[in-house]
């Protein structure tokens, strides 16, 4: 996707206005060596990219607020030799032009230029504490400026976590972001459809993972948004199972938590379905309980409700269902109060979703769950995980179910972005072509 420099410049202008004064410095992610001259796949820093649309490593954005706002980029210089090996680099001048910056400098000049930009500024904002090496470097610049005190130069006296502004702004998505998220959701939906069709007793979890990865790339996604979970049978009760190496057995459920990243935005989908295409009676009962919990939670995603409303709705339905299925005994209110339900449902019902799968943004404001507002994007992902135990009916042993969709809060409710087959009837029909 071509950079839309005006959109990124408008974001930076908003940040500068919110800051009012001082300097913000945001670096992109470093390249991470895997061994010798091989690197892990490169992924830019989400804050940096949200502000710039620029995806080369070794880059820093500096925003100067106040009477004379400035948008400044540091990036790598052109280098014929390196470009033969690694590919195109903009270089400061072309990047300044293409990404709508006022000034651009070579990345190598960061340690000489940055202290100058901090002189006589009241405040410095950066992402504090994420990377020790970066913290040390920032302190070095501050000390350089302090060293000029006798010449009448003042160093910033306030250090501010840039997340204060950036997280809040990233939390509410604009139209451009929602369009990218719809596409990530669409590609991921297609991948789940393909995976359901590919499952069969005797196949392997990794064969299903291969279907997912293939569909992501064929759809134009850069990468999976997170490591794919393809968990059959008892593995579905391991929340972060990623070995994906077990044979699929007749009669097992298969839980797939996998989704793509497109245009730097993540989807996050889970579906659970029978390997042989038909739910057993116990699997169906457990599945429809999670489905009902998800429907109640999605219904609770609307302006006027707060962050925890969907979770509270899901927990109530699930706890009642645990009693009805004979997994728990007692009064629903008491079982919720005492957290007894967490034996079978031990995670929360969702998280913010965006450039990061667990996206930026506070969940509480001033000690209270924050209200939902249009443009927020989140997952709704109730589950039920039943490990074998003497006090659990045997028909439910090793059943692990999660159903996860992505939703965007709208003015009147929410838009569900993801749509692989979900009801028992839809899944069984899709798996029996
Ligand atoms: N796939 C990560 C999550 O569901 O939170
Ligand atoms: Mn999730
Ligand atoms: Mn997930």
GROMACS .gro file of C-alpha atoms in nm, residues 120 143-155:
model
   14
  120UNK     CA    1   1.588   2.467   2.610
  143UNK     CA    2   2.333   1.453   2.994
  144UNK     CA    3   2.495   1.608   2.689
  145UNK     CA    4   2.245   1.895   2.708
  146UNK     CA    5   2.293   1.926   3.085
  147UNK     CA    6   2.665   1.957   3.018
  148UNK     CA    7   2.598   2.288   2.846
  149UNK     CA    8   2.435   2.442   3.155
  150UNK     CA    9   2.713   2.695   3.215
  151UNK     CA   10   2.659   2.826   2.864
  152UNK     CA   11   2.300   2.903   2.963
  153UNK     CA   12   2.144   2.600   2.793
  154UNK     CA   13   1.863   2.426   2.980
  155UNK     CA   14   1.784   2.059   2.949
   0.00000   0.00000   0.00000
